[in-house]
Coordinates of N, CA and C in Angstrom, one line a residue:
Chain A
D26 N 118.1 -120.5 -7.8 CA 118.8 -121.6 -7.4 C 120.3 -121.2 -7.1
Q27 N 120.7 -121.5 -5.8 CA 122.0 -121.0 -5.4 C 123.1 -122.1 -5.9
Q28 N 124.0 -121.7 -6.7 CA 125.0 -122.7 -7.2 C 126.2 -122.8 -6.3
V29 N 126.4 -121.8 -5.4 CA 127.5 -121.9 -4.5 C 126.8 -121.7 -3.1
K30 N 127.1 -122.6 -2.2 CA 126.4 -122.5 -0.9 C 127.4 -122.6 0.2
Q31 N 127.2 -121.7 1.2 CA 128.0 -121.7 2.4 C 126.9 -121.9 3.5
N32 N 126.8 -123.1 4.0 CA 125.7 -123.4 4.9 C 125.8 -122.9 6.3
S33 N 127.1 -122.5 6.7 CA 127.2 -122.0 8.0 C 127.4 -120.5 8.0
P34 N 126.4 -119.8 8.5 CA 126.5 -118.3 8.4 C 127.5 -117.8 9.4
S35 N 127.8 -118.6 10.4 CA 128.8 -118.1 11.4 C 129.6 -119.2 12.0
L36 N 130.8 -118.9 12.5 CA 131.7 -119.8 13.1 C 132.5 -119.1 14.1
S37 N 132.7 -119.7 15.3 CA 133.5 -119.1 16.4 C 134.6 -120.1 16.7
V38 N 135.8 -119.6 16.7 CA 137.0 -120.5 16.9 C 137.9 -119.8 17.9
Q39 N 138.6 -120.6 18.8 CA 139.5 -120.0 19.7 C 140.8 -119.7 19.0
E40 N 141.5 -118.6 19.4 CA 142.8 -118.3 18.9 C 143.8 -119.5 19.0
G41 N 144.5 -119.7 17.9 CA 145.5 -120.8 17.9 C 144.9 -122.1 17.4
R42 N 143.6 -122.2 17.3 CA 143.0 -123.4 16.8 C 142.8 -123.3 15.3
I43 N 142.3 -124.4 14.7 CA 142.1 -124.5 13.3 C 140.7 -124.0 13.0
S44 N 140.5 -123.1 12.0 CA 139.2 -122.7 11.5 C 139.0 -123.4 10.2
I45 N 137.8 -124.0 10.0 CA 137.5 -124.7 8.8 C 136.2 -124.1 8.2
L46 N 136.3 -123.5 7.1 CA 135.1 -122.9 6.4 C 134.8 -123.8 5.2
N47 N 133.5 -124.1 5.1 CA 133.1 -125.0 4.0 C 132.2 -124.3 2.9
C48 N 132.3 -124.9 1.8 CA 131.6 -124.4 0.6 C 131.2 -125.6 -0.3
D49 N 129.9 -125.6 -0.8 CA 129.5 -126.6 -1.7 C 129.0 -125.9 -3.0
Y50 N 129.2 -126.6 -4.1 CA 128.7 -126.0 -5.4 C 128.0 -127.1 -6.1
T51 N 127.1 -126.7 -7.1 CA 126.3 -127.6 -7.8 C 126.7 -127.7 -9.3
N52 N 127.3 -126.6 -9.8 CA 127.6 -126.5 -11.2 C 128.9 -127.3 -11.6
S53 N 128.8 -128.3 -12.3 CA 130.0 -129.1 -12.6 C 130.9 -128.4 -13.6
M54 N 130.5 -127.3 -14.2 CA 131.3 -126.6 -15.2 C 132.3 -125.7 -14.4
F55 N 132.1 -125.4 -13.1 CA 133.0 -124.6 -12.4 C 134.4 -125.3 -12.4
D56 N 135.4 -124.6 -12.7 CA 136.7 -125.2 -12.7 C 137.8 -124.3 -12.0
Y57 N 137.4 -123.2 -11.4 CA 138.3 -122.5 -10.5 C 137.5 -121.9 -9.3
F58 N 138.2 -121.8 -8.2 CA 137.5 -121.4 -7.0 C 138.3 -120.5 -6.2
L59 N 137.7 -119.5 -5.6 CA 138.4 -118.5 -4.8 C 137.8 -118.3 -3.5
W60 N 138.6 -117.8 -2.5 CA 138.1 -117.4 -1.3 C 138.4 -115.9 -1.1
Y61 N 137.4 -115.1 -0.7 CA 137.6 -113.7 -0.4 C 137.3 -113.5 1.1
K62 N 137.9 -112.5 1.6 CA 137.7 -112.1 3.0 C 137.2 -110.7 3.1
K63 N 136.3 -110.4 3.9 CA 135.7 -109.1 4.0 C 135.6 -108.6 5.4
Y64 N 136.3 -107.4 5.7 CA 136.1 -106.7 6.9 C 135.0 -105.7 6.8
P65 N 134.4 -105.3 7.9 CA 133.3 -104.3 7.9 C 133.8 -103.0 7.2
A66 N 133.0 -102.4 6.5 CA 133.3 -101.1 5.8 C 134.4 -101.2 4.8
E67 N 134.8 -102.4 4.4 CA 135.8 -102.6 3.3 C 135.2 -103.6 2.3
G68 N 135.8 -103.5 1.1 CA 135.4 -104.5 0.0 C 136.0 -105.8 0.3
P69 N 135.5 -106.9 -0.3 CA 136.2 -108.2 -0.2 C 137.6 -108.1 -0.8
T70 N 138.5 -108.8 -0.2 CA 139.8 -109.0 -0.7 C 140.2 -110.4 -1.0
F71 N 140.9 -110.6 -2.0 CA 141.2 -112.0 -2.5 C 142.1 -112.6 -1.4
L72 N 141.9 -113.9 -1.2 CA 142.7 -114.6 -0.2 C 143.5 -115.7 -0.8
I73 N 142.8 -116.6 -1.5 CA 143.5 -117.8 -2.0 C 142.6 -118.4 -3.1
S74 N 143.2 -119.1 -4.1 CA 142.3 -119.7 -5.1 C 142.8 -121.2 -5.4
I75 N 142.0 -121.9 -6.1 CA 142.4 -123.3 -6.5 C 141.8 -123.6 -7.8
S76 N 142.6 -124.2 -8.7 CA 142.0 -124.7 -10.0 C 141.6 -126.1 -9.8
S77 N 140.7 -126.5 -10.7 CA 140.1 -127.9 -10.6 C 141.1 -129.0 -10.9
I78 N 142.3 -128.6 -11.4 CA 143.3 -129.6 -11.7 C 144.1 -130.0 -10.4
K79 N 143.8 -129.2 -9.3 CA 144.5 -129.5 -8.1 C 143.5 -129.9 -7.0
D80 N 143.9 -130.5 -5.9 CA 143.0 -130.8 -4.8 C 143.5 -130.0 -3.6
K81 N 144.6 -129.3 -3.7 CA 145.0 -128.6 -2.5 C 145.9 -127.4 -2.9
N82 N 145.7 -126.3 -2.2 CA 146.6 -125.1 -2.5 C 146.9 -124.5 -1.1
E83 N 148.1 -124.2 -0.9 CA 148.5 -123.7 0.4 C 149.2 -122.3 0.3
D84 N 148.9 -121.4 1.2 CA 149.6 -120.1 1.2 C 149.7 -119.7 2.7
G85 N 150.8 -120.0 3.2 CA 151.0 -119.6 4.7 C 150.1 -120.4 5.6
R86 N 149.3 -119.6 6.4 CA 148.4 -120.3 7.3 C 147.1 -120.7 6.6
F87 N 146.9 -120.4 5.3 CA 145.7 -120.7 4.6 C 145.9 -121.8 3.6
T88 N 145.0 -122.8 3.7 CA 145.0 -123.9 2.8 C 143.6 -124.2 2.3
V89 N 143.4 -124.3 1.0 CA 142.1 -124.6 0.4 C 142.2 -126.1 -0.2
F90 N 141.2 -126.8 0.2 CA 141.1 -128.2 -0.3 C 139.8 -128.3 -1.2
L91 N 140.0 -129.0 -2.3 CA 138.9 -129.2 -3.3 C 138.6 -130.7 -3.5
N92 N 137.4 -131.1 -3.3 CA 136.9 -132.4 -3.5 C 135.9 -132.4 -4.7
K93 N 136.4 -132.6 -5.9 CA 135.5 -132.5 -7.1 C 134.4 -133.4 -7.1
S94 N 134.6 -134.6 -6.7 CA 133.6 -135.6 -6.7 C 132.4 -135.3 -5.8
A95 N 132.8 -134.6 -4.7 CA 131.7 -134.2 -3.7 C 131.2 -132.8 -4.0
K96 N 131.9 -132.1 -4.9 CA 131.6 -130.7 -5.2 C 131.7 -129.9 -4.0
H97 N 132.8 -130.0 -3.3 CA 133.0 -129.4 -2.0 C 134.4 -128.8 -1.9
L98 N 134.5 -127.6 -1.3 CA 135.8 -127.1 -1.0 C 135.8 -126.5 0.4
S99 N 136.9 -126.5 1.0 CA 137.0 -125.9 2.3 C 138.3 -125.1 2.5
L100 N 138.2 -124.1 3.4 CA 139.3 -123.3 3.7 C 139.8 -123.6 5.1
H101 N 141.0 -123.9 5.3 CA 141.6 -124.1 6.6 C 142.5 -123.0 7.0
I102 N 142.3 -122.5 8.2 CA 143.2 -121.4 8.7 C 143.9 -122.0 10.0
V103 N 145.2 -122.1 9.9 CA 145.9 -122.7 11.0 C 147.2 -121.9 11.2
P104 N 147.5 -121.4 12.4 CA 146.6 -121.2 13.5 C 145.7 -120.0 13.3
S105 N 144.5 -120.0 13.9 CA 143.6 -118.9 13.7 C 144.1 -117.7 14.6
Q106 N 143.9 -116.5 14.1 CA 144.4 -115.3 14.8 C 143.2 -114.3 14.9
P107 N 143.1 -113.5 16.0 CA 142.0 -112.5 16.1 C 141.8 -111.7 14.8
G108 N 142.9 -111.4 14.1 CA 142.8 -110.6 12.9 C 142.1 -111.3 11.8
D109 N 141.9 -112.6 11.9 CA 141.2 -113.4 10.9 C 139.7 -113.2 11.0
S110 N 139.2 -112.6 12.0 CA 137.8 -112.4 12.2 C 137.3 -111.5 11.1
A111 N 136.4 -112.1 10.3 CA 135.9 -111.4 9.1 C 134.8 -112.3 8.5
V112 N 134.2 -111.8 7.4 CA 133.3 -112.6 6.6 C 134.1 -113.2 5.5
Y113 N 133.9 -114.5 5.3 CA 134.6 -115.2 4.2 C 133.6 -115.7 3.1
F114 N 133.9 -115.3 1.9 CA 133.1 -115.6 0.8 C 133.8 -116.7 -0.1
C115 N 133.1 -117.7 -0.5 CA 133.5 -118.6 -1.4 C 133.0 -118.2 -2.8
A116 N 133.8 -118.4 -3.8 CA 133.4 -118.0 -5.2 C 133.8 -119.0 -6.2
A117 N 133.1 -119.2 -7.2 CA 133.4 -120.2 -8.2 C 133.2 -119.7 -9.6
G118 N 134.0 -120.1 -10.6 CA 133.9 -119.6 -11.9 C 134.2 -120.7 -13.0
D119 N 133.8 -120.4 -14.2 CA 134.1 -121.3 -15.3 C 135.0 -120.6 -16.3
T120 N 136.2 -121.1 -16.5 CA 137.2 -120.4 -17.3 C 136.8 -120.4 -18.8
G121 N 135.8 -121.2 -19.1 CA 135.4 -121.3 -20.5 C 134.4 -120.2 -20.9
T122 N 134.0 -119.4 -19.9 CA 133.0 -118.3 -20.2 C 133.6 -117.0 -19.8
A123 N 133.0 -115.9 -20.1 CA 133.4 -114.6 -19.6 C 133.4 -114.6 -18.1
S124 N 134.3 -113.8 -17.5 CA 134.4 -113.8 -16.1 C 133.1 -113.5 -15.4
K125 N 132.6 -114.5 -14.7 CA 131.3 -114.3 -14.0 C 131.4 -115.2 -12.8
L126 N 132.0 -114.7 -11.7 CA 132.1 -115.5 -10.5 C 130.8 -115.6 -9.9
T127 N 130.5 -116.7 -9.3 CA 129.3 -117.0 -8.5 C 129.7 -117.1 -7.1
F128 N 129.1 -116.2 -6.2 CA 129.5 -116.2 -4.8 C 128.5 -116.9 -3.9
G129 N 129.1 -117.3 -2.8 CA 128.2 -117.8 -1.7 C 127.8 -116.7 -0.8
T130 N 127.0 -117.0 0.2 CA 126.4 -115.9 1.1 C 127.4 -115.5 2.1
G131 N 128.5 -116.2 2.3 CA 129.5 -115.8 3.3 C 129.3 -116.5 4.6
T132 N 130.5 -116.7 5.3 CA 130.5 -117.2 6.7 C 131.3 -116.2 7.5
R133 N 130.6 -115.8 8.6 CA 131.3 -114.9 9.5 C 132.1 -115.6 10.5
L134 N 133.4 -115.4 10.5 CA 134.3 -116.1 11.4 C 134.7 -115.2 12.6
Q135 N 134.6 -115.6 13.8 CA 135.0 -114.9 14.9 C 136.0 -115.7 15.7
V136 N 137.2 -115.1 15.8 CA 138.3 -115.8 16.5 C 138.4 -115.2 17.8
T137 N 138.2 -116.0 18.8 CA 138.2 -115.4 20.2 C 139.5 -115.7 20.9
L138 N 139.8 -114.8 21.9 CA 141.0 -114.9 22.7 C 141.0 -116.1 23.7
Chain B
E1 N 146.3 -92.4 -5.2 CA 145.4 -93.4 -4.7 C 145.7 -94.7 -5.4
T2 N 145.5 -95.8 -4.7 CA 145.7 -97.1 -5.3 C 144.5 -97.9 -5.2
G3 N 144.5 -99.0 -6.0 CA 143.3 -100.0 -5.9 C 142.1 -99.4 -6.6
V4 N 141.0 -99.8 -6.0 CA 139.7 -99.4 -6.5 C 139.0 -98.5 -5.6
T5 N 138.6 -97.3 -6.0 CA 138.0 -96.3 -5.2 C 136.5 -96.1 -5.6
Q6 N 135.6 -96.1 -4.6 CA 134.2 -95.8 -4.9 C 133.7 -94.6 -4.1
T7 N 132.9 -93.8 -4.8 CA 132.3 -92.7 -4.2 C 130.8 -92.6 -4.7
P8 N 129.9 -92.1 -3.8 CA 130.1 -91.9 -2.4 C 130.1 -93.2 -1.6
R9 N 130.5 -93.2 -0.4 CA 130.5 -94.4 0.4 C 129.1 -94.6 1.0
H10 N 128.3 -93.6 1.1 CA 127.0 -93.7 1.6 C 126.1 -92.8 0.8
L11 N 124.9 -93.2 0.5 CA 123.9 -92.4 -0.3 C 122.5 -92.8 0.1
V12 N 121.8 -91.7 0.4 CA 120.4 -91.9 0.7 C 119.6 -91.1 -0.3
M13 N 118.6 -91.8 -0.9 CA 117.9 -91.1 -2.0 C 116.4 -91.5 -1.9
G14 N 115.6 -90.6 -2.4 CA 114.1 -90.9 -2.5 C 113.9 -91.6 -3.8
M15 N 112.7 -92.2 -4.0 CA 112.4 -93.0 -5.1 C 112.4 -92.2 -6.4
T16 N 112.2 -90.9 -6.4 CA 112.1 -90.1 -7.6 C 113.5 -89.4 -7.9
N17 N 114.5 -89.6 -7.1 CA 115.8 -88.9 -7.3 C 116.5 -89.6 -8.4
K18 N 117.5 -88.8 -9.0 CA 118.5 -89.4 -9.9 C 119.9 -89.2 -9.2
K19 N 120.6 -90.2 -9.1 CA 122.0 -90.1 -8.5 C 122.9 -91.0 -9.3
S20 N 124.2 -90.9 -9.0 CA 125.2 -91.8 -9.7 C 126.2 -92.3 -8.7
L21 N 126.6 -93.5 -8.9 CA 127.8 -94.0 -8.1 C 129.0 -94.0 -9.1
K22 N 130.1 -93.7 -8.4 CA 131.3 -93.6 -9.3 C 132.4 -94.6 -8.8
C23 N 133.1 -95.2 -9.7 CA 134.2 -96.1 -9.4 C 135.4 -95.8 -10.2
E24 N 136.6 -95.8 -9.6 CA 137.8 -95.6 -10.3 C 138.8 -96.6 -9.9
Q25 N 139.5 -97.2 -10.9 CA 140.5 -98.1 -10.6 C 141.9 -97.6 -11.1
H26 N 142.9 -97.9 -10.3 CA 144.3 -97.4 -10.5 C 145.2 -98.5 -10.8
L27 N 144.7 -99.6 -11.3 CA 145.5 -100.8 -11.4 C 145.8 -101.2 -12.8
G28 N 145.4 -100.4 -13.8 CA 145.6 -100.7 -15.2 C 144.9 -101.9 -15.7
H29 N 143.8 -102.2 -15.0 CA 143.0 -103.4 -15.4 C 142.1 -103.1 -16.6
N30 N 141.7 -104.1 -17.4 CA 140.9 -103.9 -18.6 C 139.4 -104.2 -18.3
A31 N 139.1 -104.8 -17.2 CA 137.7 -105.2 -17.0 C 137.2 -104.6 -15.7
M32 N 135.9 -104.1 -15.7 CA 135.3 -103.5 -14.5 C 133.9 -104.1 -14.3
Y33 N 133.5 -104.2 -13.1 CA 132.2 -104.8 -12.7 C 131.4 -104.0 -11.7
W34 N 130.1 -104.2 -11.8 CA 129.3 -103.8 -10.6 C 128.6 -105.0 -10.0
Y35 N 128.7 -105.1 -8.7 CA 128.0 -106.2 -8.0 C 127.1 -105.5 -7.0
K36 N 126.0 -106.3 -6.6 CA 125.1 -105.8 -5.6 C 125.1 -106.8 -4.4
Q37 N 125.3 -106.3 -3.2 CA 125.2 -107.2 -2.0 C 124.0 -106.8 -1.2
S38 N 123.0 -107.6 -1.1 CA 121.9 -107.4 -0.2 C 122.1 -108.3 1.0
A39 N 121.4 -107.9 2.1 CA 121.5 -108.7 3.3 C 121.2 -110.1 3.1
K40 N 122.1 -111.0 3.6 CA 121.9 -112.5 3.6 C 121.7 -113.1 2.2
K41 N 122.2 -112.4 1.2 CA 122.2 -112.9 -0.1 C 123.6 -112.9 -0.7
P42 N 123.9 -113.8 -1.7 CA 125.2 -113.8 -2.3 C 125.4 -112.5 -3.1
L43 N 126.7 -112.2 -3.3 CA 127.0 -111.0 -4.2 C 126.4 -111.4 -5.6
E44 N 125.6 -110.4 -6.1 CA 125.0 -110.6 -7.4 C 125.7 -109.7 -8.5
L45 N 126.2 -110.4 -9.5 CA 126.8 -109.6 -10.6 C 125.7 -108.9 -11.4
M46 N 126.0 -107.6 -11.6 CA 125.1 -106.7 -12.4 C 125.6 -106.5 -13.8
F47 N 126.8 -106.0 -13.9 CA 127.3 -105.6 -15.2 C 128.8 -105.9 -15.3
V48 N 129.3 -106.2 -16.5 CA 130.7 -106.4 -16.7 C 131.1 -105.6 -17.9
Y49 N 132.2 -104.9 -17.8 CA 132.7 -104.1 -18.9 C 134.1 -104.6 -19.2
S50 N 134.4 -104.8 -20.5 CA 135.7 -105.2 -20.9 C 136.2 -104.1 -22.0
L51 N 137.3 -103.4 -21.6 CA 137.8 -102.4 -22.6 C 136.6 -101.5 -23.0
E52 N 135.9 -101.0 -22.0 CA 134.9 -100.0 -22.1 C 133.6 -100.5 -22.8
E53 N 133.6 -101.8 -23.2 CA 132.4 -102.4 -23.8 C 131.7 -103.3 -22.9
R54 N 130.4 -103.1 -22.8 CA 129.6 -104.0 -21.9 C 129.5 -105.4 -22.4
V55 N 130.0 -106.3 -21.7 CA 130.0 -107.7 -22.1 C 129.0 -108.6 -21.4
E56 N 128.4 -108.0 -20.3 CA 127.4 -108.8 -19.6 C 126.4 -107.8 -18.9
N57 N 125.2 -108.1 -19.0 CA 124.1 -107.4 -18.3 C 123.2 -108.5 -17.7
N58 N 123.3 -108.7 -16.4 CA 122.7 -109.8 -15.8 C 121.3 -109.6 -15.4
S59 N 120.5 -109.3 -16.4 CA 119.0 -109.1 -16.2 C 118.7 -108.0 -15.2
V60 N 119.5 -106.9 -15.3 CA 119.3 -105.8 -14.3 C 118.2 -104.9 -14.8
P61 N 117.3 -104.4 -13.9 CA 116.3 -103.5 -14.4 C 116.9 -102.2 -15.0
S62 N 116.1 -101.6 -15.8 CA 116.6 -100.4 -16.6 C 116.8 -99.2 -15.7
R63 N 116.3 -99.2 -14.5 CA 116.5 -98.1 -13.5 C 117.9 -98.0 -13.1
F64 N 118.7 -99.0 -13.4 CA 120.1 -99.0 -13.2 C 120.8 -98.9 -14.6
S65 N 121.6 -97.9 -14.7 CA 122.2 -97.6 -16.1 C 123.7 -97.4 -15.9
P66 N 124.5 -98.4 -16.4 CA 126.0 -98.3 -16.2 C 126.6 -97.4 -17.3
E67 N 127.7 -96.9 -17.0 CA 128.5 -96.1 -18.0 C 130.0 -96.3 -17.8
C68 N 130.7 -96.6 -18.9 CA 132.1 -96.8 -18.7 C 132.8 -96.0 -19.8
P69 N 133.2 -94.7 -19.4 CA 133.8 -93.8 -20.4 C 135.2 -94.2 -20.8
N70 N 135.9 -94.9 -19.9 CA 137.2 -95.3 -20.2 C 137.5 -96.5 -19.3
S71 N 138.7 -97.1 -19.5 CA 138.9 -98.4 -18.8 C 139.2 -98.2 -17.3
S72 N 139.4 -96.9 -16.9 CA 139.6 -96.6 -15.4 C 138.4 -96.2 -14.7
H73 N 137.3 -95.8 -15.3 CA 136.2 -95.3 -14.7 C 134.9 -96.1 -15.0
L74 N 134.1 -96.2 -14.0 CA 132.8 -96.9 -14.2 C 131.8 -96.2 -13.3
F75 N 130.6 -95.9 -13.9 CA 129.5 -95.2 -13.2 C 128.3 -96.2 -13.2
L76 N 127.5 -95.9 -12.2 CA 126.2 -96.6 -12.1 C 125.2 -95.5 -11.9
H77 N 124.4 -95.2 -12.9 CA 123.4 -94.1 -12.8 C 122.1 -94.7 -12.3
L78 N 121.5 -94.1 -11.3 CA 120.3 -94.6 -10.6 C 119.1 -93.7 -10.8
H79 N 118.0 -94.3 -11.1 CA 116.8 -93.4 -11.4 C 115.6 -94.2 -11.1
T80 N 114.7 -93.5 -10.3 CA 113.4 -94.1 -9.9 C 113.6 -95.5 -9.3
L81 N 114.4 -95.5 -8.3 CA 114.7 -96.8 -7.6 C 113.6 -97.1 -6.6
Q82 N 113.6 -98.4 -6.2 CA 112.6 -98.9 -5.2 C 113.3 -99.1 -3.9
P83 N 112.6 -99.2 -2.8 CA 113.2 -99.5 -1.5 C 114.0 -100.8 -1.5
E84 N 113.5 -101.8 -2.2 CA 114.3 -103.1 -2.3 C 115.6 -103.0 -3.0
D85 N 115.9 -101.8 -3.6 CA 117.2 -101.6 -4.2 C 118.2 -101.2 -3.2
S86 N 117.8 -101.0 -2.0 CA 118.8 -100.6 -0.9 C 119.7 -101.8 -0.7
A87 N 121.0 -101.5 -0.8 CA 122.0 -102.5 -0.7 C 123.4 -101.9 -0.7
L88 N 124.4 -102.8 -0.7 CA 125.8 -102.3 -0.8 C 126.2 -102.6 -2.3
Y89 N 126.6 -101.6 -3.0 CA 127.0 -101.7 -4.4 C 128.5 -101.7 -4.5
L90 N 129.0 -102.8 -5.0 CA 130.5 -103.0 -5.0 C 131.0 -102.9 -6.5
C91 N 132.0 -102.2 -6.7 CA 132.7 -102.1 -7.9 C 133.9 -103.0 -7.8
A92 N 134.3 -103.6 -8.9 CA 135.5 -104.4 -8.9 C 136.2 -104.3 -10.3
S93 N 137.5 -104.7 -10.3 CA 138.2 -104.7 -11.6 C 139.0 -106.0 -11.6
S94 N 139.4 -106.3 -12.8 CA 140.3 -107.5 -13.0 C 141.1 -107.2 -14.3
Q95 N 142.3 -107.9 -14.4 CA 143.1 -107.7 -15.5 C 142.4 -107.9 -16.9
E96 N 141.7 -109.0 -17.0 CA 140.9 -109.3 -18.1 C 139.5 -109.8 -17.7
A97 N 138.5 -109.8 -18.6 CA 137.2 -110.2 -18.2 C 137.0 -111.7 -18.3
G98 N 137.8 -112.4 -19.0 CA 137.6 -113.9 -19.1 C 138.6 -114.6 -18.3
G99 N 138.3 -115.9 -18.2 CA 139.3 -116.8 -17.5 C 139.3 -116.7 -16.0
A100 N 140.3 -117.2 -15.4 CA 140.3 -117.2 -13.9 C 141.0 -116.0 -13.4
N101 N 140.3 -114.9 -13.5 CA 140.8 -113.6 -13.1 C 140.4 -113.2 -11.7
V102 N 141.3 -112.7 -10.9 CA 141.1 -112.3 -9.5 C 140.5 -110.9 -9.6
L103 N 139.4 -110.7 -8.9 CA 138.7 -109.4 -8.8 C 139.3 -108.6 -7.6
T104 N 139.5 -107.3 -7.9 CA 139.9 -106.4 -6.8 C 138.7 -105.5 -6.6
F105 N 138.2 -105.5 -5.4 CA 137.0 -104.8 -5.1 C 137.3 -103.4 -4.4
G106 N 136.3 -102.5 -4.7 CA 136.3 -101.3 -3.9 C 135.6 -101.5 -2.6
A107 N 135.5 -100.5 -1.7 CA 134.9 -100.6 -0.4 C 133.4 -100.6 -0.5
G108 N 132.8 -100.2 -1.6 CA 131.4 -100.2 -1.8 C 130.7 -98.9 -1.5
S109 N 129.5 -98.7 -2.1 CA 128.7 -97.6 -1.8 C 127.4 -98.1 -1.2
R110 N 127.1 -97.7 0.0 CA 125.9 -98.2 0.8 C 124.8 -97.3 0.4
L111 N 123.8 -97.9 -0.3 CA 122.6 -97.1 -0.8 C 121.4 -97.4 0.0
T112 N 120.7 -96.3 0.4 CA 119.4 -96.5 1.0 C 118.4 -95.7 0.2
V113 N 117.3 -96.4 -0.2 CA 116.3 -95.8 -0.9 C 115.0 -95.7 0.0
L114 N 114.6 -94.4 0.2 CA 113.5 -94.2 1.1 C 112.1 -94.2 0.3

């Protein structure tokens, strides 16, 4: 049973436009959420996180929104740049237990010129 | 070197071979992890070590044997693997094992089992 789901395996967005990547979770014990970005032949790198006490966290062009009632979070990238083309993983964890992040399957973002 | 370094980057082995994957972190972190990434599947946590002590074994078959000789090094010993074990194996570290800790990943070791 997948507790973290990224239902869109891929997304194509034009340069300069907004990219919106979505993630749904089922475990109500999750109280912190992270997005990782992965380029080919590299490991995932941390991008941005959000705690369940917030509904929004912003870092430059990247904003993560959390809707706890819907168990949904999204990552907005504005404006999208070609260098943003990568696979984006959503991850969720429960601070009450030992660190054990649960990851989604990833969404491949392609930013076109 | 900085960050998390994994060797080898690519490994091909037969089902009867014994090989090891190595991970080294230069971040002064206290926790280290092995993850498995198979095609079209989420990253799966295999093992967690905190201060060289294994704190999590996520129902991993015994043909995978981890070793953490110190807080900077982590090994994954491989023995009698199956073709379905072919995957990208990612090592990660974090400041501590509990709470909302950000993981720093290595580039991974791509394993092919023939």
